[in-house]
């Protein structure tokens, strides 16, 4: 097997298990003694942690979910370059066909978070980890996603709206920044998975029933 293919598979699998760590659940249990799977939306991500536990727990969840995606992408970039490309990190530039290796790792990050192996394949919705992984894939894409997300969420307080639109825009950003088609394909799959994970939110948005974001205030006062 070609070394690049082999190590791409290894680090994509690693992304699945690392990014599958359910930090939101762990933090909510530790800081609020709450199983977020049983309250609110039942989701383990930042938004439900914020609503169910509070600001501090939400901030910790956001940083850890974002961090696991970013750190794993950076580790993968340098490790794959060292193990398969003679240490030539530039060979994995987003404009090269070899860069498709990191797009596959990016997909692994999303799949791990959404279908975590630690909770019977029921995880989060892939936004925070996706943002972190996007920064590691090519940082201007991460910045673009964040700007679009905030542009929609700040005036509406509809986190799901910003999340779905940002996810849908992900392949577009890749094309704008010169990713070859072979690198865009895994990103398209990742975007579809994230949008699919928001299917109930999309239904509520179309019916005008989506809940607007607000922190769980009482828990923050007690903390």
JSON list of C-alpha atoms in Angstrom, two decimals:
[
{"chain": "A", "resi": 1, "resn": "UNK", "atom": "CA", "xyz": [0.00, 0.00, 0.00]},
{"chain": "A", "resi": 2, "resn": "UNK", "atom": "CA", "xyz": [1.19, 3.51, -0.82]},
{"chain": "A", "resi": 3, "resn": "UNK", "atom": "CA", "xyz": [2.59, 5.16, 2.36]},
{"chain": "A", "resi": 4, "resn": "UNK", "atom": "CA", "xyz": [0.47, 8.27, 1.90]},
{"chain": "A", "resi": 5, "resn": "UNK", "atom": "CA", "xyz": [-2.71, 6.21, 1.62]},
{"chain": "A", "resi": 6, "resn": "UNK", "atom": "CA", "xyz": [-1.73, 4.09, 4.61]},
{"chain": "A", "resi": 7, "resn": "UNK", "atom": "CA", "xyz": [-0.98, 7.01, 6.93]},
{"chain": "A", "resi": 8, "resn": "UNK", "atom": "CA", "xyz": [-4.01, 8.94, 5.71]},
{"chain": "A", "resi": 9, "resn": "UNK", "atom": "CA", "xyz": [-6.17, 6.00, 6.77]},
{"chain": "A", "resi": 10, "resn": "UNK", "atom": "CA", "xyz": [-4.37, 5.74, 10.12]},
{"chain": "A", "resi": 11, "resn": "UNK", "atom": "CA", "xyz": [-4.81, 9.42, 10.98]},
{"chain": "A", "resi": 12, "resn": "UNK", "atom": "CA", "xyz": [-8.37, 9.55, 9.67]},
{"chain": "A", "resi": 13, "resn": "UNK", "atom": "CA", "xyz": [-9.21, 6.65, 11.97]},
{"chain": "A", "resi": 14, "resn": "UNK", "atom": "CA", "xyz": [-7.35, 8.41, 14.77]},
{"chain": "A", "resi": 15, "resn": "UNK", "atom": "CA", "xyz": [-9.44, 11.53, 14.10]},
{"chain": "A", "resi": 16, "resn": "UNK", "atom": "CA", "xyz": [-12.59, 9.47, 14.51]},
{"chain": "A", "resi": 17, "resn": "UNK", "atom": "CA", "xyz": [-11.60, 8.23, 17.95]},
{"chain": "A", "resi": 18, "resn": "UNK", "atom": "CA", "xyz": [-10.01, 11.45, 19.23]},
{"chain": "A", "resi": 19, "resn": "UNK", "atom": "CA", "xyz": [-12.80, 13.73, 18.04]},
{"chain": "A", "resi": 20, "resn": "UNK", "atom": "CA", "xyz": [-15.36, 11.26, 19.29]},
{"chain": "A", "resi": 21, "resn": "UNK", "atom": "CA", "xyz": [-14.46, 12.12, 22.90]},
{"chain": "A", "resi": 22, "resn": "UNK", "atom": "CA", "xyz": [-17.74, 13.57, 24.30]},
{"chain": "A", "resi": 23, "resn": "UNK", "atom": "CA", "xyz": [-16.34, 16.52, 26.21]},
{"chain": "A", "resi": 24, "resn": "UNK", "atom": "CA", "xyz": [-19.75, 18.17, 26.54]},
{"chain": "A", "resi": 25, "resn": "UNK", "atom": "CA", "xyz": [-21.15, 15.19, 28.42]},
{"chain": "A", "resi": 26, "resn": "UNK", "atom": "CA", "xyz": [-18.10, 14.92, 30.67]},
{"chain": "A", "resi": 27, "resn": "UNK", "atom": "CA", "xyz": [-18.07, 18.64, 31.50]},
{"chain": "A", "resi": 28, "resn": "UNK", "atom": "CA", "xyz": [-21.81, 18.81, 32.16]},
{"chain": "A", "resi": 29, "resn": "UNK", "atom": "CA", "xyz": [-21.57, 15.87, 34.53]},
{"chain": "A", "resi": 30, "resn": "UNK", "atom": "CA", "xyz": [-18.54, 17.34, 36.30]},
{"chain": "A", "resi": 31, "resn": "UNK", "atom": "CA", "xyz": [-19.71, 20.96, 36.55]},
{"chain": "A", "resi": 32, "resn": "UNK", "atom": "CA", "xyz": [-23.46, 20.63, 36.73]},
{"chain": "A", "resi": 33, "resn": "UNK", "atom": "CA", "xyz": [-24.11, 16.99, 37.64]},
{"chain": "A", "resi": 34, "resn": "UNK", "atom": "CA", "xyz": [-26.36, 16.91, 34.59]},
{"chain": "A", "resi": 35, "resn": "UNK", "atom": "CA", "xyz": [-26.52, 14.32, 31.83]},
{"chain": "A", "resi": 36, "resn": "UNK", "atom": "CA", "xyz": [-27.12, 16.59, 28.85]},
{"chain": "A", "resi": 37, "resn": "UNK", "atom": "CA", "xyz": [-28.48, 13.66, 26.88]},
{"chain": "A", "resi": 38, "resn": "UNK", "atom": "CA", "xyz": [-31.54, 13.79, 29.14]},
{"chain": "A", "resi": 39, "resn": "UNK", "atom": "CA", "xyz": [-32.26, 17.53, 29.09]},
{"chain": "A", "resi": 40, "resn": "UNK", "atom": "CA", "xyz": [-32.95, 20.19, 26.49]},
{"chain": "A", "resi": 41, "resn": "UNK", "atom": "CA", "xyz": [-32.25, 18.95, 22.99]},
{"chain": "A", "resi": 42, "resn": "UNK", "atom": "CA", "xyz": [-30.42, 15.90, 24.32]},
{"chain": "A", "resi": 43, "resn": "UNK", "atom": "CA", "xyz": [-27.33, 16.95, 22.38]},
{"chain": "A", "resi": 44, "resn": "UNK", "atom": "CA", "xyz": [-23.82, 16.85, 23.89]},
{"chain": "A", "resi": 45, "resn": "UNK", "atom": "CA", "xyz": [-22.62, 20.00, 22.13]},
{"chain": "A", "resi": 46, "resn": "UNK", "atom": "CA", "xyz": [-21.90, 23.52, 23.34]},
{"chain": "A", "resi": 47, "resn": "UNK", "atom": "CA", "xyz": [-25.39, 24.95, 22.78]},
{"chain": "A", "resi": 48, "resn": "UNK", "atom": "CA", "xyz": [-27.21, 22.37, 24.87]},
{"chain": "A", "resi": 49, "resn": "UNK", "atom": "CA", "xyz": [-24.52, 22.52, 27.56]},
{"chain": "A", "resi": 50, "resn": "UNK", "atom": "CA", "xyz": [-24.98, 26.31, 27.68]},
{"chain": "A", "resi": 51, "resn": "UNK", "atom": "CA", "xyz": [-28.74, 26.02, 28.01]},
{"chain": "A", "resi": 52, "resn": "UNK", "atom": "CA", "xyz": [-28.63, 23.17, 30.51]},
{"chain": "A", "resi": 53, "resn": "UNK", "atom": "CA", "xyz": [-25.59, 23.98, 32.68]},
{"chain": "A", "resi": 54, "resn": "UNK", "atom": "CA", "xyz": [-24.30, 27.50, 32.02]},
{"chain": "A", "resi": 55, "resn": "UNK", "atom": "CA", "xyz": [-21.65, 29.76, 30.54]},
{"chain": "A", "resi": 56, "resn": "UNK", "atom": "CA", "xyz": [-18.59, 28.23, 32.15]},
{"chain": "A", "resi": 57, "resn": "UNK", "atom": "CA", "xyz": [-19.47, 24.70, 31.15]},
{"chain": "A", "resi": 58, "resn": "UNK", "atom": "CA", "xyz": [-20.34, 25.88, 27.65]},
{"chain": "A", "resi": 59, "resn": "UNK", "atom": "CA", "xyz": [-17.01, 27.73, 27.29]},
{"chain": "A", "resi": 60, "resn": "UNK", "atom": "CA", "xyz": [-15.08, 24.65, 28.42]},
{"chain": "A", "resi": 61, "resn": "UNK", "atom": "CA", "xyz": [-17.03, 22.45, 26.01]},
{"chain": "A", "resi": 62, "resn": "UNK", "atom": "CA", "xyz": [-16.47, 24.85, 23.12]},
{"chain": "A", "resi": 63, "resn": "UNK", "atom": "CA", "xyz": [-12.72, 25.11, 23.74]},
{"chain": "A", "resi": 64, "resn": "UNK", "atom": "CA", "xyz": [-12.22, 21.36, 24.11]},
{"chain": "A", "resi": 65, "resn": "UNK", "atom": "CA", "xyz": [-14.38, 20.42, 21.12]},
{"chain": "A", "resi": 66, "resn": "UNK", "atom": "CA", "xyz": [-12.71, 23.07, 18.98]},
{"chain": "A", "resi": 67, "resn": "UNK", "atom": "CA", "xyz": [-9.30, 22.12, 20.30]},
{"chain": "A", "resi": 68, "resn": "UNK", "atom": "CA", "xyz": [-9.58, 18.42, 19.60]},
{"chain": "A", "resi": 69, "resn": "UNK", "atom": "CA", "xyz": [-10.31, 19.16, 15.93]},
{"chain": "A", "resi": 70, "resn": "UNK", "atom": "CA", "xyz": [-7.58, 21.77, 15.57]},
{"chain": "A", "resi": 71, "resn": "UNK", "atom": "CA", "xyz": [-4.89, 19.83, 17.43]},
{"chain": "A", "resi": 72, "resn": "UNK", "atom": "CA", "xyz": [-5.57, 16.58, 15.61]},
{"chain": "A", "resi": 73, "resn": "UNK", "atom": "CA", "xyz": [-5.43, 18.31, 12.22]},
{"chain": "A", "resi": 74, "resn": "UNK", "atom": "CA", "xyz": [-2.10, 19.94, 13.06]},
{"chain": "A", "resi": 75, "resn": "UNK", "atom": "CA", "xyz": [-0.65, 16.70, 14.42]},
{"chain": "A", "resi": 76, "resn": "UNK", "atom": "CA", "xyz": [-1.84, 14.86, 11.31]},
{"chain": "A", "resi": 77, "resn": "UNK", "atom": "CA", "xyz": [-0.34, 17.41, 8.95]},
{"chain": "A", "resi": 78, "resn": "UNK", "atom": "CA", "xyz": [3.16, 17.11, 10.39]},
{"chain": "A", "resi": 79, "resn": "UNK", "atom": "CA", "xyz": [2.97, 13.38, 11.08]},
{"chain": "A", "resi": 80, "resn": "UNK", "atom": "CA", "xyz": [1.74, 12.43, 7.62]},
{"chain": "A", "resi": 81, "resn": "UNK", "atom": "CA", "xyz": [4.34, 14.67, 6.02]},
{"chain": "A", "resi": 82, "resn": "UNK", "atom": "CA", "xyz": [7.09, 13.04, 8.11]},
{"chain": "A", "resi": 83, "resn": "UNK", "atom": "CA", "xyz": [5.92, 9.46, 7.66]},
{"chain": "A", "resi": 84, "resn": "UNK", "atom": "CA", "xyz": [4.86, 9.52, 4.02]},
{"chain": "A", "resi": 85, "resn": "UNK", "atom": "CA", "xyz": [6.40, 12.55, 2.29]},
{"chain": "A", "resi": 86, "resn": "UNK", "atom": "CA", "xyz": [9.91, 12.76, 3.67]},
{"chain": "A", "resi": 87, "resn": "UNK", "atom": "CA", "xyz": [9.02, 15.60, 6.00]},
{"chain": "A", "resi": 88, "resn": "UNK", "atom": "CA", "xyz": [7.83, 17.89, 3.19]},
{"chain": "A", "resi": 89, "resn": "UNK", "atom": "CA", "xyz": [4.92, 19.63, 4.92]},
{"chain": "A", "resi": 90, "resn": "UNK", "atom": "CA", "xyz": [4.46, 21.92, 1.92]},
{"chain": "A", "resi": 91, "resn": "UNK", "atom": "CA", "xyz": [3.50, 18.88, -0.16]},
{"chain": "A", "resi": 92, "resn": "UNK", "atom": "CA", "xyz": [0.25, 18.79, 1.85]},
{"chain": "A", "resi": 93, "resn": "UNK", "atom": "CA", "xyz": [-0.66, 22.33, 0.85]},
{"chain": "A", "resi": 94, "resn": "UNK", "atom": "CA", "xyz": [-4.38, 22.74, 0.25]},
{"chain": "A", "resi": 95, "resn": "UNK", "atom": "CA", "xyz": [-3.82, 23.41, -3.47]},
{"chain": "A", "resi": 96, "resn": "UNK", "atom": "CA", "xyz": [-2.06, 20.07, -4.12]},
{"chain": "A", "resi": 97, "resn": "UNK", "atom": "CA", "xyz": [-3.67, 16.68, -4.71]},
{"chain": "A", "resi": 98, "resn": "UNK", "atom": "CA", "xyz": [-1.75, 15.38, -1.69]},
{"chain": "A", "resi": 99, "resn": "UNK", "atom": "CA", "xyz": [-3.77, 17.86, 0.35]},
{"chain": "A", "resi": 100, "resn": "UNK", "atom": "CA", "xyz": [-6.72, 15.49, -0.08]},
{"chain": "A", "resi": 101, "resn": "UNK", "atom": "CA", "xyz": [-5.10, 13.49, 2.71]},
{"chain": "A", "resi": 102, "resn": "UNK", "atom": "CA", "xyz": [-5.93, 16.23, 5.20]},
{"chain": "A", "resi": 103, "resn": "UNK", "atom": "CA", "xyz": [-9.44, 16.61, 3.81]},
{"chain": "A", "resi": 104, "resn": "UNK", "atom": "CA", "xyz": [-9.98, 12.95, 4.67]},
{"chain": "A", "resi": 105, "resn": "UNK", "atom": "CA", "xyz": [-8.68, 13.55, 8.20]},
{"chain": "A", "resi": 106, "resn": "UNK", "atom": "CA", "xyz": [-11.07, 16.51, 8.43]},
{"chain": "A", "resi": 107, "resn": "UNK", "atom": "CA", "xyz": [-13.94, 14.20, 7.53]},
{"chain": "A", "resi": 108, "resn": "UNK", "atom": "CA", "xyz": [-12.76, 11.79, 10.23]},
{"chain": "A", "resi": 109, "resn": "UNK", "atom": "CA", "xyz": [-12.98, 14.59, 12.81]},
{"chain": "A", "resi": 110, "resn": "UNK", "atom": "CA", "xyz": [-16.58, 15.34, 11.88]},
{"chain": "A", "resi": 111, "resn": "UNK", "atom": "CA", "xyz": [-17.62, 11.68, 11.77]},
{"chain": "A", "resi": 112, "resn": "UNK", "atom": "CA", "xyz": [-16.06, 11.01, 15.16]},
{"chain": "A", "resi": 113, "resn": "UNK", "atom": "CA", "xyz": [-17.92, 13.85, 16.85]},
{"chain": "A", "resi": 114, "resn": "UNK", "atom": "CA", "xyz": [-21.30, 13.21, 15.21]},
{"chain": "A", "resi": 115, "resn": "UNK", "atom": "CA", "xyz": [-21.13, 9.41, 15.47]},
{"chain": "A", "resi": 116, "resn": "UNK", "atom": "CA", "xyz": [-19.01, 9.02, 18.59]},
{"chain": "A", "resi": 117, "resn": "UNK", "atom": "CA", "xyz": [-18.00, 5.41, 19.28]},
{"chain": "A", "resi": 118, "resn": "UNK", "atom": "CA", "xyz": [-18.17, 6.09, 23.02]},
{"chain": "A", "resi": 119, "resn": "UNK", "atom": "CA", "xyz": [-21.92, 6.81, 23.13]},
{"chain": "A", "resi": 120, "resn": "UNK", "atom": "CA", "xyz": [-23.28, 4.18, 20.76]},
{"chain": "A", "resi": 121, "resn": "UNK", "atom": "CA", "xyz": [-22.69, 6.46, 17.76]},
{"chain": "A", "resi": 122, "resn": "UNK", "atom": "CA", "xyz": [-24.91, 9.29, 19.07]},
{"chain": "A", "resi": 123, "resn": "UNK", "atom": "CA", "xyz": [-22.82, 12.44, 19.39]},
{"chain": "A", "resi": 124, "resn": "UNK", "atom": "CA", "xyz": [-22.92, 16.15, 18.72]},
{"chain": "A", "resi": 125, "resn": "UNK", "atom": "CA", "xyz": [-23.65, 18.11, 15.58]},
{"chain": "A", "resi": 126, "resn": "UNK", "atom": "CA", "xyz": [-20.11, 18.85, 14.45]},
{"chain": "A", "resi": 127, "resn": "UNK", "atom": "CA", "xyz": [-19.97, 22.65, 14.60]},
{"chain": "A", "resi": 128, "resn": "UNK", "atom": "CA", "xyz": [-17.27, 23.39, 17.20]},
{"chain": "A", "resi": 129, "resn": "UNK", "atom": "CA", "xyz": [-15.09, 20.46, 16.18]},
{"chain": "A", "resi": 130, "resn": "UNK", "atom": "CA", "xyz": [-15.66, 21.37, 12.53]},
{"chain": "A", "resi": 131, "resn": "UNK", "atom": "CA", "xyz": [-14.54, 24.94, 13.11]},
{"chain": "A", "resi": 132, "resn": "UNK", "atom": "CA", "xyz": [-11.38, 23.77, 14.89]},
{"chain": "A", "resi": 133, "resn": "UNK", "atom": "CA", "xyz": [-10.64, 21.18, 12.21]},
{"chain": "A", "resi": 134, "resn": "UNK", "atom": "CA", "xyz": [-11.25, 23.78, 9.48]},
{"chain": "A", "resi": 135, "resn": "UNK", "atom": "CA", "xyz": [-8.66, 26.05, 11.10]},
{"chain": "A", "resi": 136, "resn": "UNK", "atom": "CA", "xyz": [-6.23, 23.14, 10.93]},
{"chain": "A", "resi": 137, "resn": "UNK", "atom": "CA", "xyz": [-7.17, 22.31, 7.36]},
{"chain": "A", "resi": 138, "resn": "UNK", "atom": "CA", "xyz": [-6.65, 25.87, 6.08]},
{"chain": "A", "resi": 139, "resn": "UNK", "atom": "CA", "xyz": [-7.14, 28.67, 8.58]},
{"chain": "A", "resi": 140, "resn": "UNK", "atom": "CA", "xyz": [-8.80, 31.24, 6.26]},
{"chain": "A", "resi": 141, "resn": "UNK", "atom": "CA", "xyz": [-11.66, 28.76, 5.81]},
{"chain": "A", "resi": 142, "resn": "UNK", "atom": "CA", "xyz": [-12.14, 28.62, 9.56]},
{"chain": "A", "resi": 143, "resn": "UNK", "atom": "CA", "xyz": [-12.22, 32.41, 9.74]},
{"chain": "A", "resi": 144, "resn": "UNK", "atom": "CA", "xyz": [-14.73, 32.57, 6.91]},
{"chain": "A", "resi": 145, "resn": "UNK", "atom": "CA", "xyz": [-16.98, 30.02, 8.59]},
{"chain": "A", "resi": 146, "resn": "UNK", "atom": "CA", "xyz": [-16.86, 31.91, 11.89]},
{"chain": "A", "resi": 147, "resn": "UNK", "atom": "CA", "xyz": [-17.65, 35.24, 10.24]},
{"chain": "A", "resi": 148, "resn": "UNK", "atom": "CA", "xyz": [-20.65, 33.79, 8.42]},
{"chain": "A", "resi": 149, "resn": "UNK", "atom": "CA", "xyz": [-21.85, 32.02, 11.57]},
{"chain": "A", "resi": 150, "resn": "UNK", "atom": "CA", "xyz": [-21.68, 35.19, 13.67]},
{"chain": "A", "resi": 151, "resn": "UNK", "atom": "CA", "xyz": [-23.27, 37.29, 10.94]},
{"chain": "A", "resi": 152, "resn": "UNK", "atom": "CA", "xyz": [-26.37, 35.12, 11.17]},
{"chain": "A", "resi": 153, "resn": "UNK", "atom": "CA", "xyz": [-26.43, 34.21, 14.85]},
{"chain": "A", "resi": 154, "resn": "UNK", "atom": "CA", "xyz": [-25.83, 37.60, 16.49]},
{"chain": "A", "resi": 155, "resn": "UNK", "atom": "CA", "xyz": [-28.97, 39.32, 15.12]},
{"chain": "A", "resi": 156, "resn": "UNK", "atom": "CA", "xyz": [-31.24, 36.23, 15.24]},
{"chain": "A", "resi": 157, "resn": "UNK", "atom": "CA", "xyz": [-29.91, 34.18, 18.19]},
{"chain": "A", "resi": 158, "resn": "UNK", "atom": "CA", "xyz": [-30.66, 31.13, 16.04]},
{"chain": "A", "resi": 159, "resn": "UNK", "atom": "CA", "xyz": [-27.52, 29.01, 16.47]},
{"chain": "A", "resi": 160, "resn": "UNK", "atom": "CA", "xyz": [-28.86, 26.30, 14.19]},
{"chain": "A", "resi": 161, "resn": "UNK", "atom": "CA", "xyz": [-29.37, 28.77, 11.33]},
{"chain": "A", "resi": 162, "resn": "UNK", "atom": "CA", "xyz": [-25.77, 29.93, 11.51]},
{"chain": "A", "resi": 163, "resn": "UNK", "atom": "CA", "xyz": [-24.56, 26.35, 11.87]},
{"chain": "A", "resi": 164, "resn": "UNK", "atom": "CA", "xyz": [-26.42, 24.98, 8.86]},
{"chain": "A", "resi": 165, "resn": "UNK", "atom": "CA", "xyz": [-25.51, 27.88, 6.58]},
{"chain": "A", "resi": 166, "resn": "UNK", "atom": "CA", "xyz": [-21.87, 27.74, 7.66]},
{"chain": "A", "resi": 167, "resn": "UNK", "atom": "CA", "xyz": [-21.77, 23.99, 7.02]},
{"chain": "A", "resi": 168, "resn": "UNK", "atom": "CA", "xyz": [-23.35, 24.41, 3.59]},
{"chain": "A", "resi": 169, "resn": "UNK", "atom": "CA", "xyz": [-20.79, 27.07, 2.73]},
{"chain": "A", "resi": 170, "resn": "UNK", "atom": "CA", "xyz": [-17.81, 24.87, 3.62]},
{"chain": "A", "resi": 171, "resn": "UNK", "atom": "CA", "xyz": [-17.30, 23.32, 0.14]},
{"chain": "A", "resi": 172, "resn": "UNK", "atom": "CA", "xyz": [-17.76, 26.76, -1.41]},
{"chain": "A", "resi": 173, "resn": "UNK", "atom": "CA", "xyz": [-14.93, 28.16, 0.71]},
{"chain": "A", "resi": 174, "resn": "UNK", "atom": "CA", "xyz": [-12.74, 25.25, -0.40]},
{"chain": "A", "resi": 175, "resn": "UNK", "atom": "CA", "xyz": [-13.40, 26.00, -4.08]},
{"chain": "A", "resi": 176, "resn": "UNK", "atom": "CA", "xyz": [-12.77, 29.72, -3.54]},
{"chain": "A", "resi": 177, "resn": "UNK", "atom": "CA", "xyz": [-9.39, 28.97, -1.94]},
{"chain": "A", "resi": 178, "resn": "UNK", "atom": "CA", "xyz": [-8.28, 26.66, -4.73]},
{"chain": "A", "resi": 179, "resn": "UNK", "atom": "CA", "xyz": [-8.78, 23.16, -3.34]},
{"chain": "A", "resi": 180, "resn": "UNK", "atom": "CA", "xyz": [-8.65, 20.56, -6.14]},
{"chain": "A", "resi": 181, "resn": "UNK", "atom": "CA", "xyz": [-11.79, 18.47, -6.69]},
{"chain": "A", "resi": 182, "resn": "UNK", "atom": "CA", "xyz": [-10.28, 15.40, -5.01]},
{"chain": "A", "resi": 183, "resn": "UNK", "atom": "CA", "xyz": [-9.83, 17.45, -1.83]},
{"chain": "A", "resi": 184, "resn": "UNK", "atom": "CA", "xyz": [-13.29, 18.99, -1.95]},
{"chain": "A", "resi": 185, "resn": "UNK", "atom": "CA", "xyz": [-15.15, 15.64, -2.05]},
{"chain": "A", "resi": 186, "resn": "UNK", "atom": "CA", "xyz": [-14.44, 14.63, 1.60]},
{"chain": "A", "resi": 187, "resn": "UNK", "atom": "CA", "xyz": [-15.37, 18.15, 2.69]},
{"chain": "A", "resi": 188, "resn": "UNK", "atom": "CA", "xyz": [-18.70, 17.89, 0.84]},
{"chain": "A", "resi": 189, "resn": "UNK", "atom": "CA", "xyz": [-19.41, 14.64, 2.70]},
{"chain": "A", "resi": 190, "resn": "UNK", "atom": "CA", "xyz": [-18.53, 16.32, 6.00]},
{"chain": "A", "resi": 191, "resn": "UNK", "atom": "CA", "xyz": [-20.87, 19.24, 5.24]},
{"chain": "A", "resi": 192, "resn": "UNK", "atom": "CA", "xyz": [-23.71, 16.83, 4.40]},
{"chain": "A", "resi": 193, "resn": "UNK", "atom": "CA", "xyz": [-23.18, 14.97, 7.68]},
{"chain": "A", "resi": 194, "resn": "UNK", "atom": "CA", "xyz": [-23.31, 18.21, 9.68]},
{"chain": "A", "resi": 195, "resn": "UNK", "atom": "CA", "xyz": [-26.45, 19.39, 7.91]},
{"chain": "A", "resi": 196, "resn": "UNK", "atom": "CA", "xyz": [-28.04, 15.96, 8.39]},
{"chain": "A", "resi": 197, "resn": "UNK", "atom": "CA", "xyz": [-27.29, 16.14, 12.11]},
{"chain": "A", "resi": 198, "resn": "UNK", "atom": "CA", "xyz": [-29.30, 19.40, 12.17]},
{"chain": "A", "resi": 199, "resn": "UNK", "atom": "CA", "xyz": [-32.31, 17.90, 10.36]},
{"chain": "A", "resi": 200, "resn": "UNK", "atom": "CA", "xyz": [-34.69, 18.51, 13.29]},
{"chain": "A", "resi": 201, "resn": "UNK", "atom": "CA", "xyz": [-33.42, 22.07, 13.63]},
{"chain": "A", "resi": 202, "resn": "UNK", "atom": "CA", "xyz": [-34.04, 22.63, 9.92]},
{"chain": "A", "resi": 203, "resn": "UNK", "atom": "CA", "xyz": [-37.60, 21.34, 10.32]},
{"chain": "A", "resi": 204, "resn": "UNK", "atom": "CA", "xyz": [-38.22, 23.71, 13.24]},
{"chain": "A", "resi": 205, "resn": "UNK", "atom": "CA", "xyz": [-36.64, 26.62, 11.38]},
{"chain": "A", "resi": 206, "resn": "UNK", "atom": "CA", "xyz": [-38.92, 26.11, 8.38]},
{"chain": "A", "resi": 207, "resn": "UNK", "atom": "CA", "xyz": [-41.95, 26.06, 10.71]},
{"chain": "A", "resi": 208, "resn": "UNK", "atom": "CA", "xyz": [-40.79, 29.05, 12.77]},
{"chain": "A", "resi": 209, "resn": "UNK", "atom": "CA", "xyz": [-40.51, 26.90, 15.89]},
{"chain": "A", "resi": 210, "resn": "UNK", "atom": "CA", "xyz": [-36.77, 26.95, 16.53]},
{"chain": "A", "resi": 211, "resn": "UNK", "atom": "CA", "xyz": [-35.72, 28.02, 20.01]},
{"chain": "A", "resi": 212, "resn": "UNK", "atom": "CA", "xyz": [-33.53, 31.12, 20.25]},
{"chain": "A", "resi": 213, "resn": "UNK", "atom": "CA", "xyz": [-30.29, 30.83, 22.18]},
{"chain": "A", "resi": 214, "resn": "UNK", "atom": "CA", "xyz": [-30.03, 31.77, 25.85]},
{"chain": "A", "resi": 215, "resn": "UNK", "atom": "CA", "xyz": [-27.71, 30.70, 28.66]},
{"chain": "A", "resi": 216, "resn": "UNK", "atom": "CA", "xyz": [-28.87, 28.75, 31.69]},
{"chain": "A", "resi": 217, "resn": "UNK", "atom": "CA", "xyz": [-28.60, 31.61, 34.19]},
{"chain": "A", "resi": 218, "resn": "UNK", "atom": "CA", "xyz": [-29.37, 29.92, 37.49]},
{"chain": "A", "resi": 219, "resn": "UNK", "atom": "CA", "xyz": [-26.48, 27.51, 37.23]},
{"chain": "A", "resi": 220, "resn": "UNK", "atom": "CA", "xyz": [-24.04, 30.34, 36.54]},
{"chain": "A", "resi": 221, "resn": "UNK", "atom": "CA", "xyz": [-25.20, 32.15, 39.67]},
{"chain": "A", "resi": 222, "resn": "UNK", "atom": "CA", "xyz": [-24.64, 29.05, 41.74]},
{"chain": "A", "resi": 223, "resn": "UNK", "atom": "CA", "xyz": [-21.19, 28.34, 40.31]}
]
